[in-house]
PDB file of C-alpha atoms in Angstrom:
ATOM      1  CA  MET A   1      68.337  70.430  82.902  1.00  0.00           C
ATOM      2  CA  THR A   2      65.180  69.861  80.871  1.00  0.00           C
ATOM      3  CA  MET A   3      64.399  71.748  77.680  1.00  0.00           C
ATOM      4  CA  THR A   4      61.661  73.705  79.505  1.00  0.00           C
ATOM      5  CA  ALA A   5      64.041  74.705  82.300  1.00  0.00           C
ATOM      6  CA  ARG A   6      66.709  75.801  79.782  1.00  0.00           C
ATOM      7  CA  THR A   7      64.120  77.868  77.885  1.00  0.00           C
ATOM      8  CA  GLU A   8      62.934  79.541  81.098  1.00  0.00           C
ATOM      9  CA  ALA A   9      66.532  80.307  82.118  1.00  0.00           C
ATOM     10  CA  ALA A  10      67.248  81.808  78.694  1.00  0.00           C
ATOM     11  CA  ASP A  11      64.065  83.874  78.850  1.00  0.00           C
ATOM     12  CA  ARG A  12      64.845  85.386  82.269  1.00  0.00           C
ATOM     13  CA  PRO A  13      67.429  87.966  81.084  1.00  0.00           C
ATOM     14  CA  LEU A  14      65.086  89.036  78.271  1.00  0.00           C
ATOM     15  CA  ALA A  15      62.198  89.269  80.728  1.00  0.00           C
ATOM     16  CA  ARG A  16      64.318  91.458  83.007  1.00  0.00           C
ATOM     17  CA  VAL A  17      65.212  93.743  80.100  1.00  0.00           C
ATOM     18  CA  VAL A  18      61.545  94.011  79.089  1.00  0.00           C
ATOM     19  CA  ALA A  19      60.584  94.718  82.709  1.00  0.00           C
ATOM     20  CA  ASP A  20      63.286  97.397  83.010  1.00  0.00           C
ATOM     21  CA  ILE A  21      62.124  99.079  79.793  1.00  0.00           C
ATOM     22  CA  SER A  22      58.523  98.938  81.001  1.00  0.00           C
ATOM     23  CA  ASP A  23      59.484 100.464  84.364  1.00  0.00           C
ATOM     24  CA  PHE A  24      61.469 103.181  82.572  1.00  0.00           C
ATOM     25  CA  ALA A  25      58.578 104.044  80.252  1.00  0.00           C
ATOM     26  CA  ASN A  26      55.872 103.947  82.918  1.00  0.00           C
ATOM     27  CA  ARG A  27      57.612 105.593  85.885  1.00  0.00           C
ATOM     28  CA  GLU A  28      55.664 108.678  86.919  1.00  0.00           C
ATOM     29  CA  GLY A  29      56.303 111.662  89.134  1.00  0.00           C
ATOM     30  CA  SER A  30      55.594 115.328  89.724  1.00  0.00           C
ATOM     31  CA  THR A  31      55.643 117.557  86.648  1.00  0.00           C
ATOM     32  CA  ARG A  32      56.702 120.751  88.382  1.00  0.00           C
ATOM     33  CA  ALA A  33      60.449 120.331  87.818  1.00  0.00           C
ATOM     34  CA  VAL A  34      60.110 119.627  84.100  1.00  0.00           C
ATOM     35  CA  ALA A  35      57.649 122.538  83.746  1.00  0.00           C
ATOM     36  CA  LEU A  36      60.202 124.879  85.321  1.00  0.00           C
ATOM     37  CA  VAL A  37      62.812 123.503  82.926  1.00  0.00           C
ATOM     38  CA  ARG A  38      60.438 124.211  80.017  1.00  0.00           C
ATOM     39  CA  ILE A  39      60.111 127.846  81.070  1.00  0.00           C
ATOM     40  CA  LEU A  40      63.832 128.384  81.725  1.00  0.00           C
ATOM     41  CA  ILE A  41      65.014 126.595  78.571  1.00  0.00           C
ATOM     42  CA  ILE A  42      62.630 128.584  76.356  1.00  0.00           C
ATOM     43  CA  LEU A  43      63.892 131.781  77.990  1.00  0.00           C
ATOM     44  CA  LEU A  44      67.456 130.690  77.190  1.00  0.00           C
ATOM     45  CA  VAL A  45      66.444 129.985  73.585  1.00  0.00           C
ATOM     46  CA  LEU A  46      64.962 133.491  73.333  1.00  0.00           C
ATOM     47  CA  VAL A  47      67.971 135.141  74.974  1.00  0.00           C
ATOM     48  CA  LYS A  48      70.411 133.200  72.790  1.00  0.00           C
ATOM     49  CA  TRP A  49      68.791 133.741  69.385  1.00  0.00           C
ATOM     50  CA  GLY A  50      66.019 136.278  69.905  1.00  0.00           C
ATOM     51  CA  GLU A  51      68.028 139.270  68.706  1.00  0.00           C
ATOM     52  CA  ASP A  52      69.388 137.429  65.643  1.00  0.00           C
ATOM     53  CA  LEU A  53      65.908 136.198  64.695  1.00  0.00           C
ATOM     54  CA  ALA A  54      64.034 139.413  65.474  1.00  0.00           C
ATOM     55  CA  PHE A  55      62.385 140.814  62.371  1.00  0.00           C
ATOM     56  CA  PHE A  56      64.702 143.851  62.200  1.00  0.00           C
ATOM     57  CA  SER A  57      67.726 141.490  62.084  1.00  0.00           C
ATOM     58  CA  ALA A  58      66.188 138.895  59.760  1.00  0.00           C
ATOM     59  CA  THR A  59      67.680 139.945  56.423  1.00  0.00           C
ATOM     60  CA  ALA A  60      68.129 136.498  54.838  1.00  0.00           C
ATOM     61  CA  PRO A  61      65.003 135.504  52.854  1.00  0.00           C
ATOM     62  CA  GLY A  62      64.451 132.262  54.754  1.00  0.00           C
ATOM     63  CA  VAL A  63      64.863 133.872  58.159  1.00  0.00           C
ATOM     64  CA  VAL A  64      62.376 136.625  57.273  1.00  0.00           C
ATOM     65  CA  TYR A  65      59.632 134.009  56.956  1.00  0.00           C
ATOM     66  CA  LEU A  66      60.748 131.843  59.867  1.00  0.00           C
ATOM     67  CA  SER A  67      61.211 134.715  62.341  1.00  0.00           C
ATOM     68  CA  PRO A  68      57.495 135.257  63.172  1.00  0.00           C
ATOM     69  CA  LEU A  69      56.953 131.497  63.457  1.00  0.00           C
ATOM     70  CA  PHE A  70      59.886 131.208  65.862  1.00  0.00           C
ATOM     71  CA  PHE A  71      58.552 133.874  68.212  1.00  0.00           C
ATOM     72  CA  LEU A  72      54.985 132.546  68.068  1.00  0.00           C
ATOM     73  CA  ALA A  73      56.118 128.998  68.866  1.00  0.00           C
ATOM     74  CA  ALA A  74      58.595 130.066  71.566  1.00  0.00           C
ATOM     75  CA  GLY A  75      56.084 132.435  73.178  1.00  0.00           C
ATOM     76  CA  ALA A  76      53.329 129.810  73.274  1.00  0.00           C
ATOM     77  CA  ALA A  77      55.723 127.190  74.694  1.00  0.00           C
ATOM     78  CA  LEU A  78      56.971 129.670  77.298  1.00  0.00           C
ATOM     79  CA  ILE A  79      53.522 130.420  78.734  1.00  0.00           C
ATOM     80  CA  GLY A  80      52.320 126.865  78.169  1.00  0.00           C
ATOM     81  CA  TRP A  81      49.469 127.578  75.765  1.00  0.00           C
ATOM     82  CA  ARG A  82      48.841 124.616  73.473  1.00  0.00           C
ATOM     83  CA  THR A  83      52.182 123.493  74.789  1.00  0.00           C
ATOM     84  CA  LYS A  84      52.744 120.315  72.775  1.00  0.00           C
ATOM     85  CA  PRO A  85      51.996 121.806  69.308  1.00  0.00           C
ATOM     86  CA  ALA A  86      54.102 124.854  70.230  1.00  0.00           C
ATOM     87  CA  LEU A  87      57.046 122.697  71.323  1.00  0.00           C
ATOM     88  CA  PHE A  88      56.768 120.572  68.183  1.00  0.00           C
ATOM     89  CA  ALA A  89      56.822 123.667  65.956  1.00  0.00           C
ATOM     90  CA  LEU A  90      59.758 125.132  67.899  1.00  0.00           C
ATOM     91  CA  THR A  91      61.663 121.846  67.581  1.00  0.00           C
ATOM     92  CA  ILE A  92      61.243 121.854  63.794  1.00  0.00           C
ATOM     93  CA  LEU A  93      62.400 125.473  63.568  1.00  0.00           C
ATOM     94  CA  LEU A  94      65.448 124.917  65.799  1.00  0.00           C
ATOM     95  CA  ALA A  95      66.351 121.814  63.772  1.00  0.00           C
ATOM     96  CA  VAL A  96      66.200 123.865  60.555  1.00  0.00           C
ATOM     97  CA  PHE A  97      68.448 126.522  62.083  1.00  0.00           C
ATOM     98  CA  TYR A  98      70.916 124.034  63.626  1.00  0.00           C
ATOM     99  CA  PHE A  99      71.249 121.535  60.762  1.00  0.00           C
ATOM    100  CA  GLY A 100      70.579 123.964  57.921  1.00  0.00           C
ATOM    101  CA  TYR A 101      72.161 127.266  58.893  1.00  0.00           C
ATOM    102  CA  GLY A 102      74.633 125.832  61.415  1.00  0.00           C
ATOM    103  CA  GLN A 103      75.871 122.538  59.978  1.00  0.00           C
ATOM    104  CA  ARG A 104      75.117 123.062  56.284  1.00  0.00           C
ATOM    105  CA  PHE A 105      76.040 126.730  55.841  1.00  0.00           C
ATOM    106  CA  GLY A 106      78.434 127.117  58.790  1.00  0.00           C
ATOM    107  CA  VAL A 107      76.669 129.950  60.624  1.00  0.00           C
ATOM    108  CA  ASN A 108      78.740 130.072  63.805  1.00  0.00           C
ATOM    109  CA  GLU A 109      75.953 130.918  66.260  1.00  0.00           C
ATOM    110  CA  TRP A 110      74.007 127.802  65.238  1.00  0.00           C
ATOM    111  CA  ALA A 111      76.893 125.327  65.013  1.00  0.00           C
ATOM    112  CA  HIS A 112      78.043 125.212  68.654  1.00  0.00           C
ATOM    113  CA  HIS A 113      77.507 122.229  70.946  1.00  0.00           C
ATOM    114  CA  HIS A 114      75.338 124.384  73.222  1.00  0.00           C
ATOM    115  CA  SER A 115      73.021 124.957  70.243  1.00  0.00           C
ATOM    116  CA  TYR A 116      72.707 121.193  69.891  1.00  0.00           C
ATOM    117  CA  MET A 117      72.036 120.837  73.627  1.00  0.00           C
ATOM    118  CA  LEU A 118      69.194 123.362  73.513  1.00  0.00           C
ATOM    119  CA  LEU A 119      67.731 121.616  70.452  1.00  0.00           C
ATOM    120  CA  PHE A 120      67.974 118.239  72.191  1.00  0.00           C
ATOM    121  CA  VAL A 121      66.262 119.454  75.371  1.00  0.00           C
ATOM    122  CA  VAL A 122      63.431 121.140  73.446  1.00  0.00           C
ATOM    123  CA  THR A 123      63.002 117.908  71.454  1.00  0.00           C
ATOM    124  CA  MET A 124      62.772 115.839  74.644  1.00  0.00           C
ATOM    125  CA  LEU A 125      60.264 118.270  76.163  1.00  0.00           C
ATOM    126  CA  ASN A 126      57.859 117.129  73.431  1.00  0.00           C
ATOM    127  CA  GLY A 127      57.642 113.826  75.288  1.00  0.00           C
ATOM    128  CA  ALA A 128      57.531 115.314  78.788  1.00  0.00           C
ATOM    129  CA  PRO A 129      54.272 116.257  80.568  1.00  0.00           C
ATOM    130  CA  CYS A 130      55.567 119.804  81.019  1.00  0.00           C
ATOM    131  CA  GLU A 131      52.151 121.310  80.249  1.00  0.00           C
ATOM    132  CA  LYS A 132      50.680 119.876  83.456  1.00  0.00           C
ATOM    133  CA  SER A 133      52.281 122.518  85.689  1.00  0.00           C
ATOM    134  CA  TYR A 134      52.886 126.269  85.385  1.00  0.00           C
ATOM    135  CA  SER A 135      51.057 126.682  82.086  1.00  0.00           C
ATOM    136  CA  VAL A 136      47.971 128.213  80.529  1.00  0.00           C
ATOM    137  CA  ASP A 137      46.991 124.653  79.607  1.00  0.00           C
ATOM    138  CA  ARG A 138      47.048 123.738  83.306  1.00  0.00           C
ATOM    139  CA  TRP A 139      45.015 126.822  84.230  1.00  0.00           C
ATOM    140  CA  LEU A 140      42.369 125.986  81.616  1.00  0.00           C
ATOM    141  CA  ALA A 141      42.251 122.347  82.765  1.00  0.00           C
ATOM    142  CA  VAL A 142      41.745 123.443  86.395  1.00  0.00           C
ATOM    143  CA  ARG A 143      38.920 125.786  85.337  1.00  0.00           C
ATOM    144  CA  ARG A 144      37.212 123.011  83.354  1.00  0.00           C
ATOM    145  CA  ALA A 145      37.455 120.667  86.331  1.00  0.00           C
ATOM    146  CA  ALA A 146      36.005 123.331  88.654  1.00  0.00           C
ATOM    147  CA  ARG A 147      33.027 123.900  86.349  1.00  0.00           C
ATOM    148  CA  ARG A 148      32.314 120.170  86.395  1.00  0.00           C
ATOM    149  CA  GLY A 149      32.714 119.954  90.149  1.00  0.00           C
ATOM    150  CA  GLU A 150      35.759 117.689  89.784  1.00  0.00           C
ATOM    151  CA  ALA A 151      39.127 117.740  91.494  1.00  0.00           C
ATOM    152  CA  ALA A 152      41.931 119.618  89.759  1.00  0.00           C
ATOM    153  CA  PRO A 153      44.054 117.415  87.461  1.00  0.00           C
ATOM    154  CA  ALA A 154      47.057 115.891  89.193  1.00  0.00           C
ATOM    155  CA  GLU A 155      50.439 117.399  88.441  1.00  0.00           C
ATOM    156  CA  ARG A 156      51.885 114.016  87.515  1.00  0.00           C
ATOM    157  CA  GLY A 157      53.113 112.314  84.379  1.00  0.00           C
ATOM    158  CA  PRO A 158      55.712 109.954  82.870  1.00  0.00           C
ATOM    159  CA  LEU A 159      59.367 110.751  83.528  1.00  0.00           C
ATOM    160  CA  TRP A 160      61.085 108.940  80.644  1.00  0.00           C
ATOM    161  CA  ALA A 161      61.867 112.137  78.710  1.00  0.00           C
ATOM    162  CA  GLN A 162      63.644 113.788  81.606  1.00  0.00           C
ATOM    163  CA  SER A 163      65.557 110.551  82.247  1.00  0.00           C
ATOM    164  CA  LEU A 164      66.834 110.750  78.651  1.00  0.00           C
ATOM    165  CA  ILE A 165      67.874 114.369  79.220  1.00  0.00           C
ATOM    166  CA  ILE A 166      69.909 113.285  82.258  1.00  0.00           C
ATOM    167  CA  LEU A 167      71.460 110.500  80.150  1.00  0.00           C
ATOM    168  CA  GLN A 168      72.478 113.082  77.527  1.00  0.00           C
ATOM    169  CA  LEU A 169      73.886 115.295  80.278  1.00  0.00           C
ATOM    170  CA  ALA A 170      76.018 112.407  81.559  1.00  0.00           C
ATOM    171  CA  ALA A 171      77.150 111.549  78.016  1.00  0.00           C
ATOM    172  CA  LEU A 172      78.179 115.154  77.418  1.00  0.00           C
ATOM    173  CA  TYR A 173      80.321 115.175  80.572  1.00  0.00           C
ATOM    174  CA  PHE A 174      81.854 111.780  79.790  1.00  0.00           C
ATOM    175  CA  TRP A 175      82.849 112.410  76.175  1.00  0.00           C
ATOM    176  CA  THR A 176      84.044 115.931  76.976  1.00  0.00           C
ATOM    177  CA  ALA A 177      86.283 114.425  79.657  1.00  0.00           C
ATOM    178  CA  VAL A 178      87.510 111.730  77.235  1.00  0.00           C
ATOM    179  CA  ASP A 179      88.434 114.440  74.719  1.00  0.00           C
ATOM    180  CA  LYS A 180      90.401 116.251  77.424  1.00  0.00           C
ATOM    181  CA  THR A 181      92.205 113.147  78.679  1.00  0.00           C
ATOM    182  CA  GLU A 182      95.429 113.831  76.811  1.00  0.00           C
ATOM    183  CA  TRP A 183      98.685 115.438  77.825  1.00  0.00           C
ATOM    184  CA  ARG A 184      98.236 118.798  76.071  1.00  0.00           C
ATOM    185  CA  PHE A 185      95.083 119.442  78.086  1.00  0.00           C
ATOM    186  CA  LEU A 186      96.241 117.979  81.393  1.00  0.00           C
ATOM    187  CA  ASN A 187      99.458 120.037  81.399  1.00  0.00           C
ATOM    188  CA  GLY A 188      97.447 123.210  80.796  1.00  0.00           C
ATOM    189  CA  GLU A 189      98.555 123.907  77.218  1.00  0.00           C
ATOM    190  CA  ARG A 190      95.050 123.874  75.718  1.00  0.00           C
ATOM    191  CA  LEU A 191      93.642 125.964  78.567  1.00  0.00           C
ATOM    192  CA  GLU A 192      96.449 128.475  78.049  1.00  0.00           C
ATOM    193  CA  ARG A 193      95.364 128.898  74.393  1.00  0.00           C
ATOM    194  CA  ILE A 194      91.794 129.516  75.569  1.00  0.00           C
ATOM    195  CA  PHE A 195      92.933 132.114  78.115  1.00  0.00           C
ATOM    196  CA  GLU A 196      95.112 133.819  75.498  1.00  0.00           C
ATOM    197  CA  TRP A 197      91.994 134.236  73.368  1.00  0.00           C
ATOM    198  CA  ALA A 198      89.801 135.376  76.280  1.00  0.00           C
ATOM    199  CA  TYR A 199      92.238 137.392  78.420  1.00  0.00           C
ATOM    200  CA  ALA A 200      94.834 138.950  76.108  1.00  0.00           C
ATOM    201  CA  GLY A 201      95.466 142.438  77.515  1.00  0.00           C
ATOM    202  CA  HIS A 202      93.489 141.711  80.684  1.00  0.00           C
ATOM    203  CA  PRO A 203      95.076 142.712  84.047  1.00  0.00           C
ATOM    204  CA  ALA A 204      94.655 139.133  85.320  1.00  0.00           C
ATOM    205  CA  TYR A 205      96.305 137.504  82.291  1.00  0.00           C
ATOM    206  CA  ALA A 206      99.686 136.916  83.974  1.00  0.00           C
ATOM    207  CA  LEU A 207      98.058 135.321  87.021  1.00  0.00           C
ATOM    208  CA  LEU A 208      95.664 133.095  85.086  1.00  0.00           C
ATOM    209  CA  THR A 209      98.394 131.768  82.787  1.00  0.00           C
ATOM    210  CA  GLN A 210     100.700 130.528  85.554  1.00  0.00           C
ATOM    211  CA  SER A 211     101.755 127.035  84.431  1.00  0.00           C
ATOM    212  CA  TRP A 212     100.960 125.351  87.759  1.00  0.00           C
ATOM    213  CA  LEU A 213      97.497 126.945  87.904  1.00  0.00           C
ATOM    214  CA  LEU A 214      96.703 125.942  84.320  1.00  0.00           C
ATOM    215  CA  ALA A 215      97.757 122.329  84.931  1.00  0.00           C
ATOM    216  CA  ALA A 216      95.891 122.085  88.248  1.00  0.00           C
ATOM    217  CA  SER A 217      92.721 123.639  86.809  1.00  0.00           C
ATOM    218  CA  SER A 218      92.778 121.433  83.716  1.00  0.00           C
ATOM    219  CA  THR A 219      93.276 118.242  85.711  1.00  0.00           C
ATOM    220  CA  ALA A 220      90.548 119.211  88.178  1.00  0.00           C
ATOM    221  CA  VAL A 221      88.058 119.853  85.356  1.00  0.00           C
ATOM    222  CA  VAL A 222      88.692 116.404  83.838  1.00  0.00           C
ATOM    223  CA  ILE A 223      88.288 114.647  87.202  1.00  0.00           C
ATOM    224  CA  ILE A 224      85.088 116.585  87.941  1.00  0.00           C
ATOM    225  CA  GLU A 225      83.568 115.795  84.544  1.00  0.00           C
ATOM    226  CA  TYR A 226      84.228 112.064  84.941  1.00  0.00           C
ATOM    227  CA  PHE A 227      82.736 112.200  88.435  1.00  0.00           C
ATOM    228  CA  LEU A 228      79.610 114.056  87.286  1.00  0.00           C
ATOM    229  CA  ALA A 229      79.076 111.580  84.436  1.00  0.00           C
ATOM    230  CA  TYR A 230      79.181 108.716  86.948  1.00  0.00           C
ATOM    231  CA  ALA A 231      77.035 110.497  89.543  1.00  0.00           C
ATOM    232  CA  LEU A 232      74.326 111.327  86.989  1.00  0.00           C
ATOM    233  CA  LEU A 233      74.163 107.775  85.634  1.00  0.00           C
ATOM    234  CA  ALA A 234      74.351 106.047  88.999  1.00  0.00           C
ATOM    235  CA  GLY A 235      72.054 108.490  90.791  1.00  0.00           C
ATOM    236  CA  ARG A 236      74.538 108.636  93.672  1.00  0.00           C
ATOM    237  CA  PHE A 237      76.279 111.442  95.590  1.00  0.00           C
ATOM    238  CA  LYS A 238      73.462 113.816  94.619  1.00  0.00           C
ATOM    239  CA  ARG A 239      74.249 116.556  97.105  1.00  0.00           C
ATOM    240  CA  GLY A 240      77.945 116.463  96.272  1.00  0.00           C
ATOM    241  CA  ALA A 241      77.229 116.404  92.537  1.00  0.00           C
ATOM    242  CA  PHE A 242      74.877 119.388  92.862  1.00  0.00           C
ATOM    243  CA  ALA A 243      77.469 121.415  94.775  1.00  0.00           C
ATOM    244  CA  ILE A 244      80.369 120.511  92.475  1.00  0.00           C
ATOM    245  CA  ALA A 245      78.340 121.161  89.303  1.00  0.00           C
ATOM    246  CA  LEU A 246      77.218 124.519  90.690  1.00  0.00           C
ATOM    247  CA  VAL A 247      80.820 125.592  91.349  1.00  0.00           C
ATOM    248  CA  LEU A 248      82.026 124.214  87.988  1.00  0.00           C
ATOM    249  CA  HIS A 249      79.443 125.935  85.820  1.00  0.00           C
ATOM    250  CA  ILE A 250      79.465 129.212  87.731  1.00  0.00           C
ATOM    251  CA  GLY A 251      83.243 129.117  87.253  1.00  0.00           C
ATOM    252  CA  PHE A 252      82.830 128.525  83.515  1.00  0.00           C
ATOM    253  CA  TYR A 253      80.280 131.354  83.345  1.00  0.00           C
ATOM    254  CA  PHE A 254      82.535 133.753  85.263  1.00  0.00           C
ATOM    255  CA  PHE A 255      85.888 132.993  83.619  1.00  0.00           C
ATOM    256  CA  LEU A 256      84.948 132.005  80.041  1.00  0.00           C
ATOM    257  CA  LYS A 257      82.552 133.067  77.279  1.00  0.00           C
ATOM    258  CA  VAL A 258      80.281 130.054  77.686  1.00  0.00           C
ATOM    259  CA  ASP A 259      77.248 131.684  79.263  1.00  0.00           C
ATOM    260  CA  THR A 260      74.563 129.771  77.330  1.00  0.00           C
ATOM    261  CA  TYR A 261      76.214 126.406  77.961  1.00  0.00           C
ATOM    262  CA  SER A 262      76.712 127.102  81.674  1.00  0.00           C
ATOM    263  CA  ALA A 263      73.152 128.347  82.195  1.00  0.00           C
ATOM    264  CA  THR A 264      71.684 125.399  80.261  1.00  0.00           C
ATOM    265  CA  MET A 265      73.578 122.839  82.328  1.00  0.00           C
ATOM    266  CA  LEU A 266      72.562 124.464  85.616  1.00  0.00           C
ATOM    267  CA  VAL A 267      68.893 124.529  84.566  1.00  0.00           C
ATOM    268  CA  LEU A 268      68.973 120.818  83.694  1.00  0.00           C
ATOM    269  CA  TYR A 269      70.062 119.889  87.220  1.00  0.00           C
ATOM    270  CA  LEU A 270      66.447 120.536  88.238  1.00  0.00           C
ATOM    271  CA  LEU A 271      65.723 117.202  86.530  1.00  0.00           C
ATOM    272  CA  TYR A 272      68.457 115.424  88.509  1.00  0.00           C
ATOM    273  CA  ALA A 273      66.669 116.204  91.756  1.00  0.00           C
ATOM    274  CA  SER A 274      63.821 113.960  92.882  1.00  0.00           C
ATOM    275  CA  PRO A 275      60.608 115.265  91.223  1.00  0.00           C
ATOM    276  CA  GLU A 276      58.698 114.701  94.456  1.00  0.00           C
ATOM    277  CA  ARG A 277      61.293 116.614  96.452  1.00  0.00           C
ATOM    278  CA  VAL A 278      61.055 119.564  94.048  1.00  0.00           C
ATOM    279  CA  HIS A 279      57.252 119.440  94.351  1.00  0.00           C
ATOM    280  CA  ARG A 280      57.390 119.430  98.170  1.00  0.00           C
ATOM    281  CA  ALA A 281      59.977 122.210  98.247  1.00  0.00           C
ATOM    282  CA  ILE A 282      57.729 124.439  96.120  1.00  0.00           C
ATOM    283  CA  ASP A 283      54.746 123.644  98.359  1.00  0.00           C
ATOM    284  CA  GLU A 284      56.789 124.596 101.423  1.00  0.00           C
ATOM    285  CA  LEU A 285      58.034 127.763  99.727  1.00  0.00           C
ATOM    286  CA  GLN A 286      54.449 128.798  98.971  1.00  0.00           C
ATOM    287  CA  GLY A 287      53.237 127.923 102.466  1.00  0.00           C
ATOM    288  CA  TYR A 288      51.232 124.831 101.525  1.00  0.00           C
ATOM    289  CA  GLY A 289      50.908 121.792 103.761  1.00  0.00           C
ATOM    290  CA  ALA A 290      51.025 118.146 102.796  1.00  0.00           C
ATOM    291  CA  GLU A 291      47.341 118.212 101.838  1.00  0.00           C
ATOM    292  CA  GLY A 292      47.912 121.073  99.399  1.00  0.00           C
ATOM    293  CA  ASN A 293      45.913 123.565 101.468  1.00  0.00           C
ATOM    294  CA  ALA A 294      47.317 126.977 102.183  1.00  0.00           C
ATOM    295  CA  ALA A 295      48.810 127.275 105.623  1.00  0.00           C
ATOM    296  CA  ALA A 296      46.844 129.507 107.947  1.00  0.00           C
TER     297      ALA A 296
END
């Protein structure tokens, strides 16, 4: 093999990596799914911390000053007015609360993993074109285009940010399953401790703490979490993954005090669906044809 041939062969793997990164960064699709996620995630942020950060609850000096900024940023991001600056401001505020109040000072409501997940998703939304659908920014852009006699801006944009959210979702499932892959969890002992905390004195306590049910439930959760991590990364078994995740997180929501976590995970499955399929489904729901014209 000549020197030139060896150099070309060595360059091929690097070229493939560069091409894959380029494809990842430049892949585009409909923005409707990520816009819906923006709205739902901001609502979850407000439901989770709105009462604690409301001015009547904000007794700590720092929170008194940050409270109005939080609601201004969250409100603007929710309706999609100056979406990117609003999301950036909200990200900074959530980071201050999570790392400062949660990690540094140990405030329980800010230290949970679901707090981190909400912070991560809001951070990633800064890089997503979530202002191009279901926003005041979109409405203003459509009005400007109409005044100029131009077509409305396309509801399309790069998808790399939502791909990173799916990667984080898969990582969360995988490492949670790894943590649970030990005998005390698989035999139901750890789940029994959780149920003792959640169900002490409850009429269903005796049923829920049956040893066989605890072991079967614990083992099933670990298997499901490994499966969902694989399905999200591989992009396979989408219908099955959707159905299983729906049952899993509704079960968590119903049986345990993990409402924010469960709701967040279910919302993020909008990004696992094909963006074009979500776009078409919304068109069909609203009675629009393939050309975007209202059905007669």
